[in-house]
mmCIF file of C-alpha atoms in Angstrom:
data_model
loop_
_atom_site.group_PDB
_atom_site.id
_atom_site.type_symbol
_atom_site.label_atom_id
_atom_site.label_comp_id
_atom_site.label_asym_id
_atom_site.label_seq_id
_atom_site.Cartn_x
_atom_site.Cartn_y
_atom_site.Cartn_z
ATOM 1 C CA MET A 1 -0.029 -0.046 -0.032
ATOM 2 C CA LYS A 2 2.949 2.521 0.946
ATOM 3 C CA ARG A 3 4.283 1.990 -2.695
ATOM 4 C CA GLN A 4 0.901 2.655 -4.341
ATOM 5 C CA THR A 5 0.619 5.859 -2.374
ATOM 6 C CA VAL A 6 4.099 7.115 -3.227
ATOM 7 C CA ALA A 7 3.271 6.314 -6.974
ATOM 8 C CA LEU A 8 0.205 8.379 -6.918
ATOM 9 C CA LEU A 9 1.892 11.371 -5.530
ATOM 10 C CA LEU A 10 4.441 11.534 -8.194
ATOM 11 C CA ALA A 11 1.761 10.917 -10.676
ATOM 12 C CA LEU A 12 0.163 14.032 -9.409
ATOM 13 C CA LEU A 13 2.949 16.325 -9.928
ATOM 14 C CA PRO A 14 1.707 19.360 -12.138
ATOM 15 C CA SER A 15 3.361 19.291 -15.727
ATOM 16 C CA ALA A 16 4.725 22.802 -14.716
ATOM 17 C CA ALA A 17 7.599 20.860 -12.542
ATOM 18 C CA PHE A 18 8.969 19.917 -15.842
ATOM 19 C CA ALA A 19 11.447 22.086 -17.976
ATOM 20 C CA THR A 20 9.430 23.472 -20.820
ATOM 21 C CA ASP A 21 9.421 25.458 -24.009
ATOM 22 C CA LEU A 22 6.570 27.858 -24.849
ATOM 23 C CA ARG A 23 5.182 29.015 -28.209
ATOM 24 C CA ILE A 24 2.730 31.718 -27.267
ATOM 25 C CA TYR A 25 0.012 32.753 -29.956
ATOM 26 C CA PRO A 26 -2.673 35.317 -29.624
ATOM 27 C CA THR A 27 -5.378 32.882 -28.698
ATOM 28 C CA PHE A 28 -3.432 29.944 -27.274
ATOM 29 C CA SER A 29 -0.130 28.358 -26.374
ATOM 30 C CA GLU A 30 1.720 25.203 -27.479
ATOM 31 C CA VAL A 31 3.623 23.717 -24.597
ATOM 32 C CA GLN A 32 6.668 21.421 -25.116
ATOM 33 C CA GLN A 33 8.155 19.440 -22.413
ATOM 34 C CA PRO A 34 10.151 16.186 -21.922
ATOM 35 C CA ALA A 35 8.082 13.189 -22.450
ATOM 36 C CA THR A 36 7.438 11.072 -19.294
ATOM 37 C CA SER A 37 5.187 8.033 -18.696
ATOM 38 C CA VAL A 38 2.627 9.771 -16.685
ATOM 39 C CA VAL A 39 1.769 13.539 -16.354
ATOM 40 C CA THR A 40 -1.098 14.622 -14.357
ATOM 41 C CA PHE A 41 -3.155 17.838 -14.815
ATOM 42 C CA PRO A 42 -5.378 19.366 -12.023
ATOM 43 C CA PHE A 43 -8.967 20.389 -13.123
ATOM 44 C CA GLY A 44 -7.831 23.973 -13.054
ATOM 45 C CA SER A 45 -5.246 23.423 -15.772
ATOM 46 C CA TRP A 46 -7.122 20.596 -17.799
ATOM 47 C CA ARG A 47 -10.228 22.704 -18.466
ATOM 48 C CA TRP A 48 -8.068 25.089 -20.728
ATOM 49 C CA ILE A 49 -6.236 22.059 -22.681
ATOM 50 C CA GLN A 50 -7.255 21.037 -26.060
ATOM 51 C CA PRO A 51 -7.427 17.173 -25.452
ATOM 52 C CA GLY A 52 -7.026 16.524 -29.293
ATOM 53 C CA SER A 53 -3.566 18.337 -29.386
ATOM 54 C CA PHE A 54 -1.319 15.896 -27.511
ATOM 55 C CA SER A 55 1.464 14.439 -29.561
ATOM 56 C CA VAL A 56 5.213 13.198 -28.954
ATOM 57 C CA SER A 57 7.760 14.414 -31.138
ATOM 58 C CA GLY A 58 10.193 12.030 -32.928
ATOM 59 C CA ALA A 59 8.328 9.046 -31.542
ATOM 60 C CA ALA A 60 5.126 7.006 -32.500
ATOM 61 C CA ALA A 61 3.799 6.695 -28.887
ATOM 62 C CA HIS A 62 0.646 5.578 -27.407
ATOM 63 C CA ILE A 63 -1.185 8.211 -25.508
ATOM 64 C CA SER A 64 -4.079 7.770 -23.095
ATOM 65 C CA LEU A 65 -6.236 10.295 -21.110
ATOM 66 C CA GLN A 66 -8.088 9.311 -18.003
ATOM 67 C CA PRO A 67 -9.585 11.021 -15.056
ATOM 68 C CA ALA A 68 -6.746 11.437 -12.510
ATOM 69 C CA GLU A 69 -9.059 10.508 -9.761
ATOM 70 C CA LEU A 70 -9.243 6.815 -11.122
ATOM 71 C CA ASP A 71 -5.834 5.832 -9.731
ATOM 72 C CA TRP A 72 -7.102 6.633 -6.270
ATOM 73 C CA LEU A 73 -10.226 5.180 -6.869
ATOM 74 C CA ARG A 74 -8.635 1.734 -7.716
ATOM 75 C CA THR A 75 -6.798 1.989 -4.142
ATOM 76 C CA GLN A 76 -10.254 1.849 -2.786
ATOM 77 C CA GLU A 77 -11.538 -1.500 -4.391
ATOM 78 C CA GLY A 78 -12.357 -3.869 -1.810
ATOM 79 C CA LYS A 79 -13.101 -1.340 0.790
ATOM 80 C CA SER A 80 -16.262 -0.175 2.544
ATOM 81 C CA VAL A 81 -18.239 2.809 0.972
ATOM 82 C CA THR A 82 -21.696 4.334 1.655
ATOM 83 C CA TRP A 83 -24.018 4.555 -1.287
ATOM 84 C CA VAL A 84 -26.346 7.628 -0.912
ATOM 85 C CA ALA A 85 -28.693 7.466 -3.788
ATOM 86 C CA PRO A 86 -31.180 10.652 -4.430
ATOM 87 C CA GLY A 87 -34.290 10.234 -2.247
ATOM 88 C CA GLN A 88 -33.197 7.004 -0.562
ATOM 89 C CA ALA A 89 -31.588 6.143 2.905
ATOM 90 C CA PRO A 90 -27.643 5.378 2.991
ATOM 91 C CA VAL A 91 -26.733 2.015 2.233
ATOM 92 C CA GLN A 92 -23.506 0.352 3.169
ATOM 93 C CA ALA A 93 -21.505 -1.273 0.366
ATOM 94 C CA THR A 94 -18.096 -2.394 -1.011
ATOM 95 C CA LEU A 95 -16.389 -0.804 -3.897
ATOM 96 C CA GLU A 96 -15.842 -3.663 -6.296
ATOM 97 C CA ARG A 97 -14.626 -2.049 -9.442
ATOM 98 C CA ALA A 98 -13.300 1.594 -9.678
ATOM 99 C CA ASP A 99 -13.421 1.890 -13.497
ATOM 100 C CA ASP A 100 -17.160 2.030 -13.631
ATOM 101 C CA LEU A 101 -17.803 2.674 -9.982
ATOM 102 C CA LEU A 102 -19.448 -0.953 -9.522
ATOM 103 C CA VAL A 103 -20.548 -1.454 -5.800
ATOM 104 C CA LYS A 104 -21.831 -4.438 -4.053
ATOM 105 C CA LEU A 105 -24.410 -3.572 -1.625
ATOM 106 C CA SER A 106 -24.810 -5.061 1.960
ATOM 107 C CA SER A 107 -28.023 -6.849 0.673
ATOM 108 C CA GLY A 108 -25.658 -8.664 -1.970
ATOM 109 C CA GLU A 109 -26.850 -6.642 -4.906
ATOM 110 C CA TYR A 110 -24.608 -4.962 -7.488
ATOM 111 C CA VAL A 111 -25.061 -1.079 -8.573
ATOM 112 C CA ASN A 112 -23.119 1.076 -10.958
ATOM 113 C CA ALA A 113 -23.026 4.081 -8.924
ATOM 114 C CA GLY A 114 -22.494 7.933 -9.606
ATOM 115 C CA ARG A 115 -19.425 9.507 -8.290
ATOM 116 C CA SER A 116 -21.294 11.871 -6.279
ATOM 117 C CA GLU A 117 -23.464 9.018 -4.759
ATOM 118 C CA LEU A 118 -20.500 7.473 -2.873
ATOM 119 C CA ALA A 119 -19.143 8.323 0.367
ATOM 120 C CA PHE A 120 -15.560 7.147 1.475
ATOM 121 C CA SER A 121 -13.827 6.685 4.836
ATOM 122 C CA GLU A 122 -10.678 8.263 3.200
ATOM 123 C CA LYS A 123 -10.183 11.806 2.084
ATOM 124 C CA PRO A 124 -10.371 11.848 -1.869
ATOM 125 C CA PRO A 125 -8.265 14.142 -4.185
ATOM 126 C CA LEU A 126 -9.436 16.832 -5.991
ATOM 127 C CA ARG A 127 -11.780 15.907 -8.850
ATOM 128 C CA GLY A 128 -11.904 17.040 -12.300
ATOM 129 C CA GLY A 129 -8.186 16.297 -13.331
ATOM 130 C CA VAL A 130 -6.851 14.319 -16.032
ATOM 131 C CA THR A 131 -3.851 11.910 -16.323
ATOM 132 C CA VAL A 132 -1.996 11.565 -19.450
ATOM 133 C CA LYS A 133 -0.088 8.334 -19.844
ATOM 134 C CA VAL A 134 2.630 7.850 -22.604
ATOM 135 C CA THR A 135 3.843 4.497 -23.530
ATOM 136 C CA GLY A 136 6.352 3.364 -26.373
ATOM 137 C CA VAL A 137 8.940 6.173 -25.728
ATOM 138 C CA ASP A 138 12.443 5.970 -24.807
ATOM 139 C CA THR A 139 12.902 9.122 -22.411
ATOM 140 C CA ALA A 140 16.592 8.782 -22.935
ATOM 141 C CA LYS A 141 16.154 9.830 -26.602
ATOM 142 C CA ASN A 142 14.968 13.288 -25.671
ATOM 143 C CA ALA A 143 11.393 12.698 -26.958
ATOM 144 C CA ASN A 144 9.052 15.707 -26.242
ATOM 145 C CA LEU A 145 5.378 15.790 -25.131
ATOM 146 C CA LEU A 146 3.345 18.688 -27.089
ATOM 147 C CA TYR A 147 0.077 20.038 -26.204
ATOM 148 C CA ARG A 148 -1.966 23.240 -26.656
ATOM 149 C CA THR A 149 -3.680 25.132 -23.966
ATOM 150 C CA GLY A 150 -5.988 28.162 -24.183
ATOM 151 C CA ALA A 151 -5.176 29.355 -20.783
ATOM 152 C CA LEU A 152 -2.074 30.963 -21.963
ATOM 153 C CA PHE A 153 -1.909 33.766 -24.670
ATOM 154 C CA TRP A 154 -0.416 37.167 -25.628
ATOM 155 C CA ARG A 155 -1.558 40.474 -27.059
ATOM 156 C CA PRO A 156 0.373 43.371 -28.248
ATOM 157 C CA ARG A 157 -0.694 46.750 -26.965
ATOM 158 C CA TYR A 158 0.707 50.067 -28.452
ATOM 159 C CA GLU A 159 0.642 53.836 -27.369
ATOM 160 C CA LEU A 160 1.203 56.598 -29.836
ATOM 161 C CA ASN A 161 2.414 59.944 -28.450
ATOM 162 C CA PRO A 162 2.281 62.877 -30.788
ATOM 163 C CA GLY A 163 4.306 65.853 -30.016
ATOM 164 C CA GLY A 164 4.016 68.636 -32.679
ATOM 165 C CA ALA A 165 4.804 67.536 -36.082
ATOM 166 C CA ALA A 166 6.449 64.065 -34.792
ATOM 167 C CA ALA A 167 5.219 61.120 -32.760
ATOM 168 C CA THR A 168 6.602 58.054 -30.883
ATOM 169 C CA LEU A 169 5.328 54.658 -30.659
ATOM 170 C CA ALA A 170 5.708 52.396 -27.404
ATOM 171 C CA ALA A 171 4.895 48.677 -27.816
ATOM 172 C CA LEU A 172 4.145 46.324 -24.986
ATOM 173 C CA ALA A 173 3.537 42.560 -24.877
ATOM 174 C CA GLN A 174 0.780 41.499 -22.586
ATOM 175 C CA VAL A 175 1.058 37.828 -21.640
ATOM 176 C CA SER A 176 -1.889 36.273 -19.549
ATOM 177 C CA ASN A 177 -2.330 32.992 -17.765
ATOM 178 C CA LEU A 178 -5.912 32.291 -16.745
ATOM 179 C CA SER A 179 -5.314 28.839 -15.363
ATOM 180 C CA ASP A 180 -4.272 27.655 -11.771
ATOM 181 C CA GLN A 181 -1.018 26.261 -13.299
ATOM 182 C CA PRO A 182 2.159 28.613 -13.315
ATOM 183 C CA PHE A 183 4.521 28.220 -16.335
ATOM 184 C CA THR A 184 8.262 28.465 -16.242
ATOM 185 C CA ALA A 185 10.013 28.162 -19.382
ATOM 186 C CA GLN A 186 13.706 29.024 -20.757
ATOM 187 C CA LYS A 187 12.792 29.213 -24.246
ATOM 188 C CA VAL A 188 9.805 31.228 -25.328
ATOM 189 C CA ASP A 189 8.781 32.634 -28.553
ATOM 190 C CA LEU A 190 5.850 34.826 -29.243
ATOM 191 C CA TYR A 191 3.986 34.760 -32.544
ATOM 192 C CA GLY A 192 1.802 37.086 -34.245
ATOM 193 C CA GLY A 193 -0.629 36.456 -36.864
ATOM 194 C CA ASN A 194 -3.665 34.019 -37.428
ATOM 195 C CA VAL A 195 -3.519 30.361 -36.808
ATOM 196 C CA TRP A 196 -6.783 28.633 -37.720
ATOM 197 C CA GLN A 197 -7.772 25.680 -35.711
ATOM 198 C CA PRO A 198 -10.836 23.466 -35.591
ATOM 199 C CA TYR A 199 -13.344 24.514 -32.912
ATOM 200 C CA GLN A 200 -12.169 22.880 -29.567
ATOM 201 C CA THR A 201 -14.603 22.381 -26.790
ATOM 202 C CA THR A 202 -13.488 22.590 -23.193
ATOM 203 C CA ALA A 203 -11.688 19.589 -21.879
ATOM 204 C CA VAL A 204 -13.985 18.641 -19.064
ATOM 205 C CA PRO A 205 -14.766 14.835 -18.720
ATOM 206 C CA VAL A 206 -18.588 14.328 -18.497
ATOM 207 C CA ALA A 207 -18.111 12.748 -15.241
ATOM 208 C CA TYR A 208 -16.635 15.919 -13.698
ATOM 209 C CA SER A 209 -18.790 18.565 -15.523
ATOM 210 C CA GLU A 210 -20.283 19.617 -12.225
ATOM 211 C CA ALA A 211 -17.051 20.701 -10.936
ATOM 212 C CA MET A 212 -17.092 23.806 -13.169
ATOM 213 C CA ALA A 213 -20.102 24.994 -11.015
ATOM 214 C CA GLY A 214 -18.945 28.075 -9.128
ATOM 215 C CA THR A 215 -15.543 28.028 -10.607
ATOM 216 C CA THR A 216 -14.343 31.477 -11.712
ATOM 217 C CA GLY A 217 -10.926 32.667 -12.612
ATOM 218 C CA THR A 218 -9.255 35.963 -11.839
ATOM 219 C CA ALA A 219 -6.278 37.472 -13.273
ATOM 220 C CA ASN A 220 -3.710 39.701 -11.289
ATOM 221 C CA ALA A 221 -2.338 42.134 -13.682
ATOM 222 C CA ALA A 222 1.397 43.159 -13.292
ATOM 223 C CA THR A 223 3.726 45.495 -15.335
ATOM 224 C CA VAL A 224 7.177 44.369 -15.202
ATOM 225 C CA PRO A 225 9.744 46.926 -15.611
ATOM 226 C CA SER A 226 12.641 46.210 -18.119
ATOM 227 C CA GLY A 227 15.363 43.674 -16.257
ATOM 228 C CA ALA A 228 12.884 42.630 -13.720
ATOM 229 C CA GLY A 229 12.478 38.891 -12.396
ATOM 230 C CA GLY A 230 10.104 37.776 -15.304
ATOM 231 C CA GLY A 231 13.376 37.223 -17.463
ATOM 232 C CA ALA A 232 15.453 39.319 -19.898
ATOM 233 C CA LEU A 233 12.669 41.704 -20.768
ATOM 234 C CA ASP A 234 14.676 44.181 -22.514
ATOM 235 C CA GLN A 235 15.764 41.618 -25.017
ATOM 236 C CA ILE A 236 12.415 40.822 -26.512
ATOM 237 C CA ARG A 237 13.282 41.024 -30.340
ATOM 238 C CA SER A 238 12.012 40.033 -33.900
ATOM 239 C CA VAL A 239 13.494 37.113 -35.346
ATOM 240 C CA GLY A 240 11.677 37.071 -38.545
ATOM 241 C CA GLU A 241 8.760 35.678 -40.270
ATOM 242 C CA VAL A 242 7.467 31.910 -40.424
ATOM 243 C CA ARG A 243 4.761 31.181 -43.051
ATOM 244 C CA GLY A 244 3.054 34.408 -42.518
ATOM 245 C CA LEU A 245 3.439 34.458 -38.715
ATOM 246 C CA GLN A 246 5.714 37.131 -37.127
ATOM 247 C CA ARG A 247 8.215 35.532 -34.473
ATOM 248 C CA TYR A 248 9.312 37.095 -31.362
ATOM 249 C CA THR A 249 11.733 35.726 -28.958
ATOM 250 C CA LEU A 250 12.367 36.321 -25.145
ATOM 251 C CA PRO A 251 16.020 35.135 -24.592
ATOM 252 C CA GLY A 252 15.732 35.062 -21.008
ATOM 253 C CA GLY A 253 12.886 32.863 -20.592
ATOM 254 C CA LEU A 254 9.623 33.714 -18.639
ATOM 255 C CA THR A 255 7.817 32.591 -15.370
ATOM 256 C CA ILE A 256 4.278 33.675 -15.000
ATOM 257 C CA GLY A 257 2.122 32.512 -12.051
ATOM 258 C CA ARG A 258 -1.300 31.235 -11.765
ATOM 259 C CA GLY A 259 -3.783 33.847 -12.890
ATOM 260 C CA GLU A 260 -1.106 36.386 -13.646
ATOM 261 C CA THR A 261 -0.856 38.852 -16.344
ATOM 262 C CA LEU A 262 2.452 40.207 -17.181
ATOM 263 C CA THR A 263 3.070 43.295 -19.338
ATOM 264 C CA LEU A 264 6.591 43.491 -20.943
ATOM 265 C CA PRO A 265 8.553 45.941 -22.956
ATOM 266 C CA PHE A 266 8.254 45.098 -26.627
ATOM 267 C CA LEU A 267 9.573 46.611 -29.646
ATOM 268 C CA GLN A 268 10.576 50.198 -30.243
ATOM 269 C CA PRO A 269 9.523 51.008 -33.797
ATOM 270 C CA LYS A 270 10.355 54.732 -35.313
ATOM 271 C CA VAL A 271 7.630 56.751 -36.597
ATOM 272 C CA SER A 272 7.943 58.826 -39.657
ATOM 273 C CA ASP A 273 5.752 60.832 -42.008
ATOM 274 C CA PHE A 274 3.251 61.643 -39.051
ATOM 275 C CA THR A 275 0.304 64.163 -39.858
ATOM 276 C CA ARG A 276 -2.924 64.842 -38.238
ATOM 277 C CA TYR A 277 -5.956 65.508 -40.375
ATOM 278 C CA ALA A 278 -9.579 65.503 -40.373
ATOM 279 C CA SER A 279 -11.723 63.382 -42.776
ATOM 280 C CA VAL A 280 -15.165 63.991 -44.313
ATOM 281 C CA GLN A 281 -16.607 61.268 -46.536
ATOM 282 C CA SER A 282 -20.042 61.699 -48.198
ATOM 283 C CA TYR A 283 -22.125 60.067 -50.982
ATOM 284 C CA PHE A 284 -23.556 62.243 -53.688
ATOM 285 C CA ASN A 285 -27.235 62.109 -53.915
ATOM 286 C CA GLY A 286 -28.302 65.547 -55.137
ATOM 287 C CA GLN A 287 -29.172 66.686 -51.692
ATOM 288 C CA GLY A 288 -27.456 68.548 -48.725
ATOM 289 C CA SER A 289 -26.103 67.314 -45.588
ATOM 290 C CA ALA A 290 -24.227 68.198 -42.380
ATOM 291 C CA GLY A 291 -22.125 66.330 -39.813
ATOM 292 C CA SER A 292 -18.786 66.168 -38.111
ATOM 293 C CA GLY A 293 -15.302 65.456 -39.489
ATOM 294 C CA SER A 294 -13.552 62.443 -38.124
ATOM 295 C CA ARG A 295 -10.042 62.513 -36.496
ATOM 296 C CA HIS A 296 -7.234 60.733 -38.343
ATOM 297 C CA TYR A 297 -3.752 60.091 -37.567
ATOM 298 C CA LYS A 298 -1.275 58.983 -40.388
ATOM 299 C CA PHE A 299 2.213 57.725 -40.148
ATOM 300 C CA THR A 300 4.717 55.234 -41.343
ATOM 301 C CA LEU A 301 6.496 52.554 -39.115
ATOM 302 C CA SER A 302 10.241 51.158 -39.558
ATOM 303 C CA GLN A 303 9.304 47.626 -38.274
ATOM 304 C CA SER A 304 6.246 45.291 -38.875
ATOM 305 C CA LEU A 305 3.884 45.023 -36.194
ATOM 306 C CA PRO A 306 1.091 42.535 -35.387
ATOM 307 C CA THR A 307 -2.575 43.673 -34.754
ATOM 308 C CA GLY A 308 -3.375 45.061 -31.388
ATOM 309 C CA LEU A 309 -5.012 47.816 -29.438
ATOM 310 C CA ILE A 310 -3.393 51.219 -29.894
ATOM 311 C CA ASP A 311 -3.887 54.129 -27.477
ATOM 312 C CA VAL A 312 -3.487 57.639 -28.702
ATOM 313 C CA ARG A 313 -2.500 60.376 -26.325
ATOM 314 C CA GLU A 314 -2.116 64.109 -26.821
ATOM 315 C CA GLY A 315 -0.096 65.665 -24.162
ATOM 316 C CA GLY A 316 -0.716 62.512 -21.870
ATOM 317 C CA LEU A 317 -4.445 62.710 -22.613
ATOM 318 C CA LEU A 318 -5.965 59.815 -24.002
ATOM 319 C CA VAL A 319 -7.910 60.940 -27.099
ATOM 320 C CA GLY A 320 -8.977 57.438 -28.568
ATOM 321 C CA SER A 321 -8.077 53.767 -28.372
ATOM 322 C CA VAL A 322 -8.641 51.704 -31.727
ATOM 323 C CA GLN A 323 -7.441 48.559 -33.208
ATOM 324 C CA LEU A 324 -4.270 48.846 -35.029
ATOM 325 C CA PRO A 325 -4.301 46.364 -38.219
ATOM 326 C CA ALA A 326 -1.185 44.192 -38.950
ATOM 327 C CA VAL A 327 1.258 46.746 -40.436
ATOM 328 C CA PRO A 328 3.935 45.934 -42.848
ATOM 329 C CA ALA A 329 7.320 48.005 -42.427
ATOM 330 C CA GLY A 330 7.346 51.090 -44.532
ATOM 331 C CA LYS A 331 3.802 51.218 -45.396
ATOM 332 C CA PRO A 332 1.412 54.149 -44.234
ATOM 333 C CA VAL A 333 -0.865 53.496 -41.247
ATOM 334 C CA ASP A 334 -4.207 55.608 -41.124
ATOM 335 C CA LEU A 335 -6.034 55.580 -37.655
ATOM 336 C CA ASP A 336 -9.766 56.860 -37.700
ATOM 337 C CA LEU A 337 -10.374 57.993 -33.918
ATOM 338 C CA GLY A 338 -14.008 58.862 -34.649
ATOM 339 C CA ALA A 339 -16.213 61.949 -34.970
ATOM 340 C CA ASP A 340 -14.714 65.324 -33.975
ATOM 341 C CA SER A 341 -17.328 67.640 -32.507
ATOM 342 C CA ALA A 342 -14.988 70.725 -32.747
ATOM 343 C CA LEU A 343 -14.969 70.705 -36.529
ATOM 344 C CA ARG A 344 -18.511 70.703 -38.356
ATOM 345 C CA TYR A 345 -19.530 70.825 -41.974
ATOM 346 C CA GLU A 346 -22.426 71.668 -44.093
ATOM 347 C CA LYS A 347 -22.765 70.481 -47.712
ATOM 348 C CA ALA A 348 -24.905 72.197 -50.025
ATOM 349 C CA VAL A 349 -25.848 70.964 -53.428
ATOM 350 C CA LYS A 350 -27.276 73.063 -56.392
ATOM 351 C CA ARG A 351 -28.149 71.969 -59.676
ATOM 352 C CA THR A 352 -26.494 74.362 -62.296
ATOM 353 C CA GLY A 353 -27.511 72.957 -65.559
ATOM 354 C CA GLN A 354 -29.155 69.874 -67.454
ATOM 355 C CA GLU A 355 -28.640 68.526 -71.176
ATOM 356 C CA LYS A 356 -31.334 66.966 -72.953
ATOM 357 C CA ASN A 357 -31.777 65.420 -76.341
ATOM 358 C CA GLU A 358 -34.530 66.201 -78.977
ATOM 359 C CA LYS A 359 -36.795 63.529 -77.267
ATOM 360 C CA GLY A 360 -36.402 65.360 -73.849
ATOM 361 C CA GLN A 361 -34.430 62.496 -72.415
ATOM 362 C CA VAL A 362 -31.828 63.774 -69.813
ATOM 363 C CA LEU A 363 -28.143 63.397 -71.103
ATOM 364 C CA SER A 364 -26.332 64.927 -68.252
ATOM 365 C CA THR A 365 -26.726 67.074 -65.173
ATOM 366 C CA SER A 366 -24.264 69.478 -63.661
ATOM 367 C CA TYR A 367 -24.376 70.217 -59.891
ATOM 368 C CA GLN A 368 -22.324 72.538 -57.779
ATOM 369 C CA VAL A 369 -21.344 71.016 -54.424
ATOM 370 C CA THR A 370 -20.108 73.526 -51.656
ATOM 371 C CA TYR A 371 -18.687 72.418 -48.360
ATOM 372 C CA SER A 372 -18.663 75.051 -45.374
ATOM 373 C CA PHE A 373 -16.710 74.189 -42.309
ATOM 374 C CA THR A 374 -16.943 75.630 -38.763
ATOM 375 C CA SER A 375 -14.083 74.840 -36.479
ATOM 376 C CA THR A 376 -13.651 75.739 -32.682
ATOM 377 C CA LYS A 377 -10.219 74.305 -32.551
ATOM 378 C CA GLY A 378 -7.337 76.413 -31.338
ATOM 379 C CA ALA A 379 -5.122 75.520 -34.382
ATOM 380 C CA ALA A 380 -5.429 75.230 -38.265
ATOM 381 C CA THR A 381 -6.675 71.841 -39.469
ATOM 382 C CA LYS A 382 -6.167 69.853 -42.534
ATOM 383 C CA VAL A 383 -9.232 68.483 -43.972
ATOM 384 C CA ASN A 384 -9.507 65.646 -46.588
ATOM 385 C CA VAL A 385 -12.915 65.754 -48.282
ATOM 386 C CA ARG A 386 -13.899 62.492 -50.140
ATOM 387 C CA GLU A 387 -17.200 62.764 -52.362
ATOM 388 C CA GLN A 388 -18.375 59.215 -53.596
ATOM 389 C CA LEU A 389 -19.975 59.444 -57.089
ATOM 390 C CA TYR A 390 -21.801 56.294 -58.137
ATOM 391 C CA ALA A 391 -18.578 53.863 -57.351
ATOM 392 C CA ARG A 392 -16.223 56.805 -58.248
ATOM 393 C CA SER A 393 -14.847 59.119 -55.820
ATOM 394 C CA VAL A 394 -13.154 62.595 -55.950
ATOM 395 C CA SER A 395 -10.736 63.459 -52.962
ATOM 396 C CA VAL A 396 -10.030 66.971 -52.074
ATOM 397 C CA ASP A 397 -7.584 68.283 -49.641
#
């Protein structure tokens, strides 16, 4: 019995106890760790894992998934339990078979009980975890176990700070861990871009689905300054492109705790050709209209950047937060920050002439379109007017 107990405790060690490599994407992470015969995930970690994503690199291994509690239940075979069926008095019984919870009642009858219907004389382990067993792998040949989890992901964040006729852009990498499992890795890569995957349901065994009731996750946000304990944060750098994905590396590795969010210094692209302007876009319909201009910030970046939320600040004041699209290096970026109530316009349309043929059919019509602007701004503003004419457009600065 003592030997069985020791083996169970070893099996319940969380997977974070092993050295891991992490490939972190915007919506999930791929974890790579040395392949061992048994790895157990507690429910708080397993609920985020894609069960169909397990594989062993460099080997044709056999992988099985089973409830982690099953190993403990097998140690209870032949011991007395109490069967408490809904609406019935408790009945003394013996656990005959753990795999399907077959119990023998004191009356001599057999019943397949539900897990929640059994009371044990010993304290059972936490429910909802899953044990992954790998066979057919020679651990001496450095085989690795790979799987994907939705608990760990990263998002880029940006802050544009205009100053006069120039601007600077600060980039941050925000890494979040939603699970109860800490992650520690020496080799960490961040990937920007889209990776399509088939829809994956939450990896919760049916027998333990009730364990999700009342379970909530909270994240502790932390901003880590350059050179702090989360790794060599000032060394995050771009290492190129892989089939349309942008790859960045953290040479110093990363440690992120349960429920923790880390905000790390990221890239420092240079901003050129910066300009502010207002935009008015209208469709020609022969009638007048009125409205507000929209605020735009246009610039060019020296580095390619993945899509992410960008805050725009003027003199430290937040003037808008929008989604920055994926930006190739050297290509202009045009951000629309929405309506500008300090810049109003009125459009007047006047028909100035019409040409008809001898049958009275209209061949052409001439209009005069006049825009009048009213600005309560403290400085001159450049305005771009775009008039859409039946799938053609005329742009006027």
